[in-house]
Amino acid sequence: MDGGEENDLNELSLSNDQETPRQDVIAVSSSSSSLSSSSSENELHETRNENAQSQSNENPSRELVLYNLSANDGGGNEPESTPVEQQRPSLLGHLTPNSSRVLPSVGAFTVQCASCFKWRLIPTKEKYEEIREHLLEQPFYCETAREWRPDISCDDPADITQDGSRLWAIDKPNIAQPPPGWQRLLHIRGEGSTKFADVYYIAPSGKKLRSMVDIQKYLIEHPEYQTEGVSMTRFSFQIPKPLRENYVRKRRPNMNASCDGSKLESGEVHPISWVRSDDSTALQLGKPGLSELLLPVDNPGTRPGKKVKRALAKEMRRSSLTSTEPPAIKLERCFDQYEK
DNA sequence: GCCACCGGTGGC
DNA sequence: GCCACCGGTGGC
């Protein structure tokens, strides 16, 4: 754990949140595709900074950490990793200048040693993307980290552990690094959303592209990139998956629902409350032999975005119209939770 | 008016 | 059931 390296991480994390086309974005995300939030309690949310009432607290914000584990050899068991925790407060600062909203972001990039299964922090997003791109063919080992941490070995404690303070997500290996001049941003959504995150590519021109269709159109309109070797294969919109199943709202059966009810049946998680569930599952994602990437995220509190509010409002209207239920209470609660 | 954000559906 | 894609809107 050297502190030094963390700096980079910080950067990484920051940018994810918002998409800022500018340079800020740098940080972003490389995360990848699947994350899983595991058990930990935290998750990412988009929350605005305010207070999420609930938790809040100490951790300023949301951070997302990613790791990937590559445990090829071993196999068998769970890869456990015990990552060390890290925190990087400064990150937050960067985030929204305005106070308006802060979203969850990747707090760190971590990779699991294929030999000892400990999680190692990757100093920069670029390095992480580089490792991720060839993870399957080139498993990561603690020794690999000597590039930036000369004395590191499997005997050293893990750099990060899943402590529940963050949301963890599994990233997928072998995602191509973005072409030179391009940025791949991972935008993590708040808990309770229908998707965990969105991936955006920022072209050198600053154009934000949000799907392969957009990429294709853009490349057609800008043949110069193609001549430079930029092709569709260099892009991937796969997102990490949260370990916590509940983090992402499943498609609901239909219904309208009210705030709470809506979709969450009793068993489900509300946006608001995440469960702190068992941590145990968390790190086991990996199958023996496979490499995976995990991202830990911090989540401050959940808060629904505009839409949610919209939906709630809509719902309220409905309810009132139908008047079958006594929604008032529910609604209030919802708002309560949601609103800051 | 622009754009970040989010929901939700169609397709697999 | 999952995911890519995109429409629409609220906030600025």
Short mmCIF file of N, CA, C and O in Angstrom, two decimals, chain A residues 1-128:
data_model
loop_
_atom_site.label_atom_id
_atom_site.label_comp_id
_atom_site.label_asym_id
_atom_site.label_seq_id
_atom_site.Cartn_x
_atom_site.Cartn_y
_atom_site.Cartn_z
N MET A 1 0.59 -1.00 0.00
CA MET A 1 0.00 0.00 0.00
C MET A 1 0.66 1.12 0.00
O MET A 1 0.95 1.69 0.84
N ASP A 2 1.08 1.60 -0.94
CA ASP A 2 1.76 2.77 -0.90
C ASP A 2 0.83 3.77 -1.13
O ASP A 2 0.00 3.72 -1.92
N GLY A 3 1.00 4.77 -0.48
CA GLY A 3 0.07 5.78 -0.71
C GLY A 3 0.24 6.39 -1.99
O GLY A 3 -0.66 6.89 -2.60
N GLY A 4 1.39 6.44 -2.42
CA GLY A 4 1.62 7.14 -3.65
C GLY A 4 0.71 6.75 -4.74
O GLY A 4 0.18 7.57 -5.44
N GLU A 5 0.65 5.55 -4.90
CA GLU A 5 -0.12 5.20 -6.04
C GLU A 5 -1.53 5.56 -5.99
O GLU A 5 -2.18 5.67 -6.93
N GLU A 6 -1.98 5.69 -4.87
CA GLU A 6 -3.37 5.95 -4.82
C GLU A 6 -3.80 7.14 -5.53
O GLU A 6 -4.91 7.26 -5.92
N ASN A 7 -2.95 8.01 -5.72
CA ASN A 7 -3.39 9.20 -6.36
C ASN A 7 -4.09 8.91 -7.62
O ASN A 7 -5.12 9.43 -7.92
N ASP A 8 -3.48 8.13 -8.34
CA ASP A 8 -4.09 7.87 -9.59
C ASP A 8 -5.47 7.36 -9.41
O ASP A 8 -6.37 7.70 -10.09
N LEU A 9 -5.56 6.53 -8.49
CA LEU A 9 -6.84 5.95 -8.29
C LEU A 9 -7.84 7.01 -8.08
O LEU A 9 -8.93 6.97 -8.57
N ASN A 10 -7.43 7.93 -7.35
CA ASN A 10 -8.38 8.94 -7.06
C ASN A 10 -8.90 9.51 -8.31
O ASN A 10 -10.07 9.72 -8.46
N GLU A 11 -8.01 9.77 -9.11
CA GLU A 11 -8.47 10.37 -10.32
C GLU A 11 -9.49 9.50 -10.94
O GLU A 11 -10.49 9.95 -11.41
N LEU A 12 -9.17 8.31 -10.96
CA LEU A 12 -10.06 7.44 -11.61
C LEU A 12 -11.42 7.56 -11.06
O LEU A 12 -12.38 7.68 -11.75
N SER A 13 -11.44 7.46 -9.84
CA SER A 13 -12.73 7.43 -9.33
C SER A 13 -13.50 8.63 -9.61
O SER A 13 -14.67 8.57 -9.83
N LEU A 14 -12.94 9.66 -9.54
CA LEU A 14 -13.68 10.84 -9.71
C LEU A 14 -14.42 10.93 -10.97
O LEU A 14 -15.58 11.17 -11.03
N SER A 15 -13.72 10.83 -11.92
CA SER A 15 -14.33 11.11 -13.14
C SER A 15 -15.51 10.30 -13.45
O SER A 15 -16.36 10.71 -14.15
N ASN A 16 -15.55 9.20 -12.99
CA ASN A 16 -16.65 8.43 -13.41
C ASN A 16 -17.94 9.06 -13.24
O ASN A 16 -18.83 8.93 -14.01
N ASP A 17 -18.09 9.65 -12.22
CA ASP A 17 -19.35 10.14 -11.96
C ASP A 17 -19.98 10.85 -12.98
O ASP A 17 -20.98 10.62 -13.45
N GLN A 18 -19.45 11.88 -13.27
CA GLN A 18 -20.16 12.61 -14.20
C GLN A 18 -19.54 12.48 -15.42
O GLN A 18 -18.48 12.20 -15.57
N GLU A 19 -20.11 12.72 -16.33
CA GLU A 19 -19.45 12.62 -17.51
C GLU A 19 -19.09 13.90 -17.82
O GLU A 19 -19.84 14.70 -18.08
N THR A 20 -17.91 14.21 -17.81
CA THR A 20 -17.57 15.48 -18.16
C THR A 20 -16.76 15.29 -19.28
O THR A 20 -15.79 14.67 -19.27
N PRO A 21 -17.09 15.89 -20.26
CA PRO A 21 -16.38 15.71 -21.46
C PRO A 21 -15.08 16.30 -21.41
O PRO A 21 -14.30 16.14 -22.23
N ARG A 22 -14.80 17.03 -20.54
CA ARG A 22 -13.55 17.65 -20.58
C ARG A 22 -12.49 16.80 -20.15
O ARG A 22 -12.54 15.67 -20.11
N GLN A 23 -11.49 17.37 -19.74
CA GLN A 23 -10.44 16.56 -19.30
C GLN A 23 -10.68 15.93 -18.02
O GLN A 23 -10.10 14.99 -17.65
N ASP A 24 -11.50 16.39 -17.32
CA ASP A 24 -11.71 15.85 -16.04
C ASP A 24 -12.00 14.42 -16.15
O ASP A 24 -11.73 13.64 -15.33
N VAL A 25 -12.61 14.15 -17.13
CA VAL A 25 -13.03 12.87 -17.27
C VAL A 25 -12.02 11.86 -17.12
O VAL A 25 -12.30 10.74 -16.96
N ILE A 26 -10.92 12.21 -17.23
CA ILE A 26 -9.87 11.30 -17.18
C ILE A 26 -10.06 10.11 -16.35
O ILE A 26 -9.73 9.04 -16.63
N ALA A 27 -10.48 10.34 -15.35
CA ALA A 27 -10.53 9.31 -14.47
C ALA A 27 -11.39 8.22 -14.83
O ALA A 27 -11.19 7.16 -14.68
N VAL A 28 -12.30 8.31 -15.09
CA VAL A 28 -13.18 7.44 -15.32
C VAL A 28 -13.16 6.09 -15.26
O VAL A 28 -12.80 5.43 -14.86
N SER A 29 -13.70 5.54 -15.75
CA SER A 29 -13.90 4.35 -15.61
C SER A 29 -13.56 3.37 -16.34
O SER A 29 -13.93 3.06 -17.12
N SER A 30 -12.85 2.78 -16.11
CA SER A 30 -12.56 1.79 -16.90
C SER A 30 -13.15 0.63 -16.51
O SER A 30 -12.95 -0.33 -16.83
N SER A 31 -13.91 0.67 -15.83
CA SER A 31 -14.32 -0.48 -15.31
C SER A 31 -14.94 -1.25 -16.23
O SER A 31 -15.15 -1.07 -17.17
N SER A 32 -15.34 -2.11 -16.05
CA SER A 32 -15.79 -2.78 -17.00
C SER A 32 -17.01 -3.24 -16.91
O SER A 32 -17.83 -2.82 -16.48
N SER A 33 -17.22 -4.20 -17.40
CA SER A 33 -18.45 -4.64 -17.46
C SER A 33 -19.12 -5.22 -16.40
O SER A 33 -20.15 -5.00 -16.17
N SER A 34 -18.74 -6.05 -15.75
CA SER A 34 -19.67 -6.48 -14.86
C SER A 34 -19.32 -6.26 -13.53
O SER A 34 -18.33 -6.60 -13.11
N LEU A 35 -20.14 -5.74 -12.78
CA LEU A 35 -19.77 -5.60 -11.47
C LEU A 35 -20.69 -6.27 -10.67
O LEU A 35 -21.75 -6.40 -10.95
N SER A 36 -20.37 -6.55 -9.58
CA SER A 36 -21.32 -7.10 -8.82
C SER A 36 -21.20 -6.58 -7.54
O SER A 36 -20.21 -6.47 -7.00
N SER A 37 -22.23 -6.26 -7.00
CA SER A 37 -22.08 -5.70 -5.77
C SER A 37 -22.41 -6.72 -4.90
O SER A 37 -23.35 -7.30 -4.94
N SER A 38 -21.67 -7.00 -4.12
CA SER A 38 -21.96 -8.04 -3.38
C SER A 38 -22.55 -7.70 -2.20
O SER A 38 -23.18 -6.87 -1.97
N SER A 39 -22.34 -8.39 -1.39
CA SER A 39 -22.92 -8.23 -0.21
C SER A 39 -22.64 -7.10 0.49
O SER A 39 -23.20 -6.73 1.37
N SER A 40 -21.77 -6.51 0.22
CA SER A 40 -21.42 -5.52 1.07
C SER A 40 -22.48 -4.66 1.20
O SER A 40 -23.32 -4.56 0.49
N GLU A 41 -22.41 -3.93 2.09
CA GLU A 41 -23.50 -3.11 2.23
C GLU A 41 -23.52 -1.99 1.38
O GLU A 41 -24.46 -1.45 1.10
N ASN A 42 -22.58 -1.51 0.99
CA ASN A 42 -22.70 -0.33 0.31
C ASN A 42 -22.97 -0.49 -1.03
O ASN A 42 -22.63 -1.34 -1.65
N GLU A 43 -23.44 0.37 -1.62
CA GLU A 43 -23.61 0.31 -2.98
C GLU A 43 -23.41 1.58 -3.51
O GLU A 43 -23.16 2.50 -2.88
N LEU A 44 -23.55 1.71 -4.72
CA LEU A 44 -23.36 2.95 -5.26
C LEU A 44 -24.59 3.57 -5.46
O LEU A 44 -25.49 3.02 -5.82
N HIS A 45 -24.63 4.78 -5.35
CA HIS A 45 -25.83 5.42 -5.65
C HIS A 45 -25.51 6.63 -6.24
O HIS A 45 -24.48 7.13 -6.12
N GLU A 46 -26.39 7.17 -6.75
CA GLU A 46 -26.15 8.44 -7.25
C GLU A 46 -26.73 9.23 -6.27
O GLU A 46 -27.77 9.22 -6.04
N THR A 47 -26.13 9.92 -5.66
CA THR A 47 -26.79 10.65 -4.78
C THR A 47 -26.29 11.87 -4.89
O THR A 47 -25.28 12.10 -5.29
N ARG A 48 -26.91 12.73 -4.47
CA ARG A 48 -26.37 13.97 -4.58
C ARG A 48 -25.72 14.14 -3.37
O ARG A 48 -25.83 13.48 -2.49
N ASN A 49 -24.96 14.99 -3.22
CA ASN A 49 -24.21 15.03 -2.11
C ASN A 49 -24.88 15.33 -0.96
O ASN A 49 -24.50 15.19 0.02
N GLU A 50 -25.79 15.82 -0.93
CA GLU A 50 -26.40 16.23 0.22
C GLU A 50 -26.35 15.26 1.21
O GLU A 50 -25.67 14.51 1.30
N ASN A 51 -27.16 15.04 1.87
CA ASN A 51 -27.01 14.11 2.81
C ASN A 51 -27.79 13.04 2.51
O ASN A 51 -28.82 13.08 2.41
N ALA A 52 -27.32 12.07 2.44
CA ALA A 52 -28.18 11.07 2.19
C ALA A 52 -28.52 10.76 3.45
O ALA A 52 -27.86 10.39 4.19
N GLN A 53 -29.54 11.00 3.80
CA GLN A 53 -29.79 10.88 5.13
C GLN A 53 -29.32 9.74 5.77
O GLN A 53 -28.88 9.63 6.74
N SER A 54 -29.50 8.76 5.26
CA SER A 54 -29.16 7.71 5.95
C SER A 54 -27.83 7.53 6.29
O SER A 54 -27.32 7.58 7.18
N GLN A 55 -27.13 7.10 5.56
CA GLN A 55 -25.90 6.85 5.92
C GLN A 55 -25.03 7.87 5.97
O GLN A 55 -24.58 8.37 6.26
N SER A 56 -24.53 8.33 5.32
CA SER A 56 -23.80 9.29 5.30
C SER A 56 -22.83 9.32 6.05
O SER A 56 -22.47 8.99 6.51
N ASN A 57 -22.32 9.89 6.30
CA ASN A 57 -21.38 9.89 7.13
C ASN A 57 -20.12 9.91 6.82
O ASN A 57 -19.64 10.58 6.39
N GLU A 58 -19.44 9.14 7.21
CA GLU A 58 -18.12 9.21 7.01
C GLU A 58 -17.67 9.10 5.71
O GLU A 58 -16.91 9.74 5.25
N ASN A 59 -18.08 8.28 5.01
CA ASN A 59 -17.53 8.22 3.77
C ASN A 59 -18.18 9.15 3.03
O ASN A 59 -19.28 9.20 2.85
N PRO A 60 -17.50 9.90 2.52
CA PRO A 60 -17.98 10.96 1.84
C PRO A 60 -18.71 10.55 0.72
O PRO A 60 -19.65 10.97 0.41
N SER A 61 -18.34 9.81 0.00
CA SER A 61 -19.10 9.64 -1.05
C SER A 61 -19.03 8.37 -1.52
O SER A 61 -18.76 7.50 -0.97
N ARG A 62 -19.28 8.25 -2.62
CA ARG A 62 -19.37 6.97 -3.14
C ARG A 62 -18.17 6.64 -3.84
O ARG A 62 -17.73 7.33 -4.63
N GLU A 63 -17.67 5.51 -3.60
CA GLU A 63 -16.54 5.17 -4.37
C GLU A 63 -16.74 3.82 -4.90
O GLU A 63 -17.40 3.03 -4.33
N LEU A 64 -16.13 3.57 -5.95
CA LEU A 64 -16.31 2.28 -6.51
C LEU A 64 -14.95 1.70 -6.67
O LEU A 64 -14.06 2.34 -7.13
N VAL A 65 -14.82 0.51 -6.36
CA VAL A 65 -13.54 -0.08 -6.52
C VAL A 65 -13.68 -1.23 -7.42
O VAL A 65 -14.62 -1.93 -7.34
N LEU A 66 -12.80 -1.47 -8.22
CA LEU A 66 -12.90 -2.58 -9.01
C LEU A 66 -11.83 -3.46 -8.87
O LEU A 66 -10.75 -3.06 -8.86
N TYR A 67 -12.02 -4.65 -8.88
CA TYR A 67 -10.91 -5.52 -8.90
C TYR A 67 -11.19 -6.63 -9.81
O TYR A 67 -12.26 -6.93 -10.10
N ASN A 68 -10.18 -7.28 -10.14
CA ASN A 68 -10.48 -8.38 -10.91
C ASN A 68 -9.68 -9.44 -10.40
O ASN A 68 -8.61 -9.27 -9.98
N LEU A 69 -10.20 -10.52 -10.45
CA LEU A 69 -9.40 -11.50 -9.91
C LEU A 69 -9.08 -12.45 -10.91
O LEU A 69 -9.82 -12.81 -11.70
N SER A 70 -7.93 -12.89 -10.85
CA SER A 70 -7.61 -13.83 -11.81
C SER A 70 -7.05 -14.92 -11.08
O SER A 70 -6.00 -14.91 -10.63
N ALA A 71 -7.76 -15.88 -10.99
CA ALA A 71 -7.22 -16.92 -10.27
C ALA A 71 -7.15 -18.03 -11.15
O ALA A 71 -7.97 -18.80 -11.21
N ASN A 72 -6.29 -18.14 -11.84
CA ASN A 72 -6.30 -19.20 -12.66
C ASN A 72 -5.89 -20.41 -12.13
O ASN A 72 -6.33 -21.37 -12.34
N ASP A 73 -4.96 -20.43 -11.48
CA ASP A 73 -4.53 -21.58 -11.06
C ASP A 73 -5.23 -22.26 -10.12
O ASP A 73 -5.50 -23.25 -9.99
N GLY A 74 -5.47 -21.72 -9.20
CA GLY A 74 -5.97 -22.33 -8.22
C GLY A 74 -7.11 -22.88 -8.25
O GLY A 74 -7.57 -23.65 -7.93
N GLY A 75 -7.74 -22.45 -8.56
CA GLY A 75 -8.65 -22.99 -8.54
C GLY A 75 -9.47 -23.35 -7.74
O GLY A 75 -10.16 -23.26 -7.45
N GLY A 76 -9.66 -23.82 -7.22
CA GLY A 76 -10.64 -24.18 -6.52
C GLY A 76 -11.37 -23.50 -5.69
O GLY A 76 -12.39 -23.48 -5.66
N ASN A 77 -10.98 -22.87 -4.92
CA ASN A 77 -11.74 -22.25 -4.04
C ASN A 77 -12.10 -20.95 -4.31
O ASN A 77 -12.01 -20.44 -5.22
N GLU A 78 -12.56 -20.34 -3.45
CA GLU A 78 -12.95 -19.08 -3.72
C GLU A 78 -11.85 -18.27 -3.68
O GLU A 78 -10.95 -18.45 -3.01
N PRO A 79 -11.88 -17.40 -4.39
CA PRO A 79 -10.80 -16.52 -4.49
C PRO A 79 -10.96 -15.62 -3.46
O PRO A 79 -11.56 -14.75 -3.52
N GLU A 80 -10.58 -15.66 -2.51
CA GLU A 80 -10.90 -14.70 -1.69
C GLU A 80 -9.98 -13.72 -1.69
O GLU A 80 -8.90 -13.89 -1.76
N SER A 81 -10.30 -12.66 -1.49
CA SER A 81 -9.36 -11.70 -1.51
C SER A 81 -9.66 -10.89 -0.45
O SER A 81 -10.70 -10.70 -0.10
N THR A 82 -8.76 -10.37 0.10
CA THR A 82 -9.00 -9.51 1.11
C THR A 82 -8.41 -8.29 0.79
O THR A 82 -7.29 -8.07 1.00
N PRO A 83 -9.07 -7.51 0.37
CA PRO A 83 -8.51 -6.27 -0.02
C PRO A 83 -8.41 -5.39 1.11
O PRO A 83 -9.16 -5.41 1.99
N VAL A 84 -7.59 -4.54 1.05
CA VAL A 84 -7.43 -3.64 2.10
C VAL A 84 -8.24 -2.48 1.82
O VAL A 84 -8.45 -2.15 0.77
N GLU A 85 -8.58 -1.85 2.74
CA GLU A 85 -9.42 -0.78 2.41
C GLU A 85 -8.66 0.40 2.11
O GLU A 85 -7.64 0.64 2.57
N GLN A 86 -9.20 1.18 1.39
CA GLN A 86 -8.52 2.36 1.10
C GLN A 86 -9.50 3.41 1.01
O GLN A 86 -10.55 3.23 0.64
N GLN A 87 -9.13 4.48 1.32
CA GLN A 87 -10.08 5.48 1.13
C GLN A 87 -9.48 6.62 0.54
O GLN A 87 -8.40 6.93 0.72
N ARG A 88 -10.17 7.31 -0.16
CA ARG A 88 -9.61 8.45 -0.74
C ARG A 88 -10.59 9.50 -0.70
O ARG A 88 -11.42 9.61 -1.47
N PRO A 89 -10.48 10.28 0.22
CA PRO A 89 -11.37 11.37 0.42
C PRO A 89 -11.26 12.42 -0.58
O PRO A 89 -12.16 13.06 -0.94
N SER A 90 -10.14 12.66 -0.97
CA SER A 90 -10.01 13.76 -1.83
C SER A 90 -10.83 13.65 -3.04
O SER A 90 -11.21 14.59 -3.64
N LEU A 91 -11.10 12.50 -3.39
CA LEU A 91 -11.79 12.35 -4.61
C LEU A 91 -13.01 13.17 -4.65
O LEU A 91 -13.31 13.82 -5.59
N LEU A 92 -13.69 13.06 -3.65
CA LEU A 92 -14.92 13.73 -3.64
C LEU A 92 -14.82 15.11 -4.04
O LEU A 92 -15.64 15.64 -4.73
N GLY A 93 -13.85 15.69 -3.55
CA GLY A 93 -13.71 17.07 -3.83
C GLY A 93 -13.85 17.37 -5.27
O GLY A 93 -14.48 18.33 -5.66
N HIS A 94 -13.26 16.59 -6.02
CA HIS A 94 -13.33 16.85 -7.39
C HIS A 94 -14.71 16.81 -7.90
O HIS A 94 -15.09 17.52 -8.73
N LEU A 95 -15.41 15.89 -7.49
CA LEU A 95 -16.67 15.69 -8.04
C LEU A 95 -17.38 16.92 -8.11
O LEU A 95 -16.98 17.89 -7.80
N THR A 96 -18.39 16.98 -8.40
CA THR A 96 -19.11 18.11 -8.64
C THR A 96 -18.78 19.33 -8.01
O THR A 96 -18.90 19.55 -6.87
N PRO A 97 -18.44 20.14 -8.83
CA PRO A 97 -18.13 21.47 -8.39
C PRO A 97 -19.35 22.08 -7.90
O PRO A 97 -19.37 22.81 -7.01
N ASN A 98 -20.35 21.78 -8.44
CA ASN A 98 -21.54 22.43 -8.06
C ASN A 98 -22.05 21.67 -7.01
O ASN A 98 -22.16 20.85 -6.82
N SER A 99 -22.63 21.68 -6.34
CA SER A 99 -23.00 20.80 -5.43
C SER A 99 -24.07 20.04 -5.82
O SER A 99 -24.58 19.31 -5.23
N SER A 100 -24.49 20.22 -6.92
CA SER A 100 -25.66 19.56 -7.17
C SER A 100 -25.67 18.11 -7.08
O SER A 100 -26.43 17.56 -6.49
N ARG A 101 -24.90 17.42 -7.69
CA ARG A 101 -25.04 16.04 -7.47
C ARG A 101 -23.81 15.28 -7.60
O ARG A 101 -23.02 15.54 -8.40
N VAL A 102 -23.71 14.32 -6.80
CA VAL A 102 -22.53 13.54 -6.89
C VAL A 102 -22.96 12.15 -7.17
O VAL A 102 -23.86 11.67 -6.56
N LEU A 103 -22.33 11.54 -8.03
CA LEU A 103 -22.72 10.18 -8.32
C LEU A 103 -21.70 9.24 -7.77
O LEU A 103 -20.60 9.60 -7.49
N PRO A 104 -22.08 8.03 -7.71
CA PRO A 104 -21.14 7.03 -7.23
C PRO A 104 -20.06 6.88 -8.27
O PRO A 104 -20.33 7.09 -9.44
N SER A 105 -18.95 6.50 -7.86
CA SER A 105 -17.93 6.32 -8.87
C SER A 105 -16.99 5.21 -8.47
O SER A 105 -17.04 4.72 -7.37
N VAL A 106 -16.15 4.91 -9.39
CA VAL A 106 -15.20 3.86 -9.12
C VAL A 106 -14.17 4.39 -8.15
O VAL A 106 -13.57 5.40 -8.38
N GLY A 107 -14.00 3.72 -7.07
CA GLY A 107 -13.07 4.19 -6.07
C GLY A 107 -11.68 3.64 -6.25
O GLY A 107 -10.71 4.23 -5.82
N ALA A 108 -11.58 2.54 -6.88
CA ALA A 108 -10.28 1.93 -7.06
C ALA A 108 -10.38 0.79 -8.05
O ALA A 108 -11.46 0.28 -8.29
N PHE A 109 -9.27 0.45 -8.57
CA PHE A 109 -9.26 -0.65 -9.52
C PHE A 109 -8.41 -1.72 -8.88
O PHE A 109 -7.29 -1.46 -8.47
N THR A 110 -8.93 -2.84 -8.77
CA THR A 110 -8.16 -3.89 -8.13
C THR A 110 -8.20 -5.17 -8.94
O THR A 110 -9.14 -5.44 -9.66
N VAL A 111 -7.15 -5.89 -8.76
CA VAL A 111 -7.03 -7.14 -9.49
C VAL A 111 -6.60 -8.19 -8.48
O VAL A 111 -5.82 -7.92 -7.58
N GLN A 112 -7.10 -9.34 -8.67
CA GLN A 112 -6.75 -10.39 -7.73
C GLN A 112 -5.58 -11.20 -8.27
O GLN A 112 -5.54 -11.57 -9.44
N CYS A 113 -4.67 -11.47 -7.37
CA CYS A 113 -3.50 -12.26 -7.77
C CYS A 113 -3.97 -13.69 -8.05
O CYS A 113 -4.70 -14.28 -7.26
N ALA A 114 -3.54 -14.20 -9.13
CA ALA A 114 -3.95 -15.55 -9.52
C ALA A 114 -3.28 -16.61 -8.66
O ALA A 114 -3.68 -17.76 -8.65
N SER A 115 -2.29 -16.18 -7.91
CA SER A 115 -1.59 -17.14 -7.09
C SER A 115 -2.06 -17.11 -5.64
O SER A 115 -2.45 -18.12 -5.07
N CYS A 116 -2.01 -15.94 -5.02
CA CYS A 116 -2.39 -15.87 -3.61
C CYS A 116 -3.80 -15.36 -3.41
O CYS A 116 -4.31 -15.37 -2.30
N PHE A 117 -4.42 -14.91 -4.44
CA PHE A 117 -5.80 -14.41 -4.41
C PHE A 117 -6.00 -13.10 -3.67
O PHE A 117 -7.12 -12.71 -3.39
N LYS A 118 -4.93 -12.45 -3.34
CA LYS A 118 -5.09 -11.17 -2.65
C LYS A 118 -5.39 -10.11 -3.71
O LYS A 118 -4.95 -10.21 -4.84
N TRP A 119 -6.10 -9.11 -3.26
CA TRP A 119 -6.44 -8.04 -4.19
C TRP A 119 -5.37 -6.99 -4.18
O TRP A 119 -4.91 -6.57 -3.11
N ARG A 120 -5.00 -6.55 -5.35
CA ARG A 120 -3.97 -5.51 -5.47
C ARG A 120 -4.56 -4.31 -6.17
O ARG A 120 -5.27 -4.45 -7.17
N LEU A 121 -4.24 -3.17 -5.63
CA LEU A 121 -4.74 -1.95 -6.24
C LEU A 121 -3.93 -1.64 -7.47
O LEU A 121 -2.71 -1.79 -7.48
N ILE A 122 -4.60 -1.19 -8.46
CA ILE A 122 -3.92 -0.82 -9.69
C ILE A 122 -3.88 0.69 -9.67
O ILE A 122 -4.90 1.33 -9.48
N PRO A 123 -2.70 1.23 -9.82
CA PRO A 123 -2.51 2.66 -9.68
C PRO A 123 -3.24 3.58 -10.65
O PRO A 123 -3.59 4.69 -10.29
N THR A 124 -3.44 3.15 -11.81
CA THR A 124 -4.12 4.04 -12.74
C THR A 124 -5.15 3.27 -13.54
O THR A 124 -5.08 2.06 -13.69
N LYS A 125 -6.03 4.03 -14.03
CA LYS A 125 -7.08 3.44 -14.83
C LYS A 125 -6.47 2.85 -16.09
O LYS A 125 -6.85 1.78 -16.55
N GLU A 126 -5.51 3.57 -16.61
CA GLU A 126 -4.88 3.08 -17.83
C GLU A 126 -4.22 1.73 -17.61
O GLU A 126 -4.30 0.83 -18.43
N LYS A 127 -3.55 1.64 -16.48
CA LYS A 127 -2.87 0.38 -16.20
C LYS A 127 -3.91 -0.72 -16.00
O LYS A 127 -3.75 -1.85 -16.45
N TYR A 128 -4.95 -0.34 -15.36
CA TYR A 128 -6.02 -1.31 -15.12
C TYR A 128 -6.59 -1.80 -16.45
O TYR A 128 -6.81 -2.99 -16.67
#
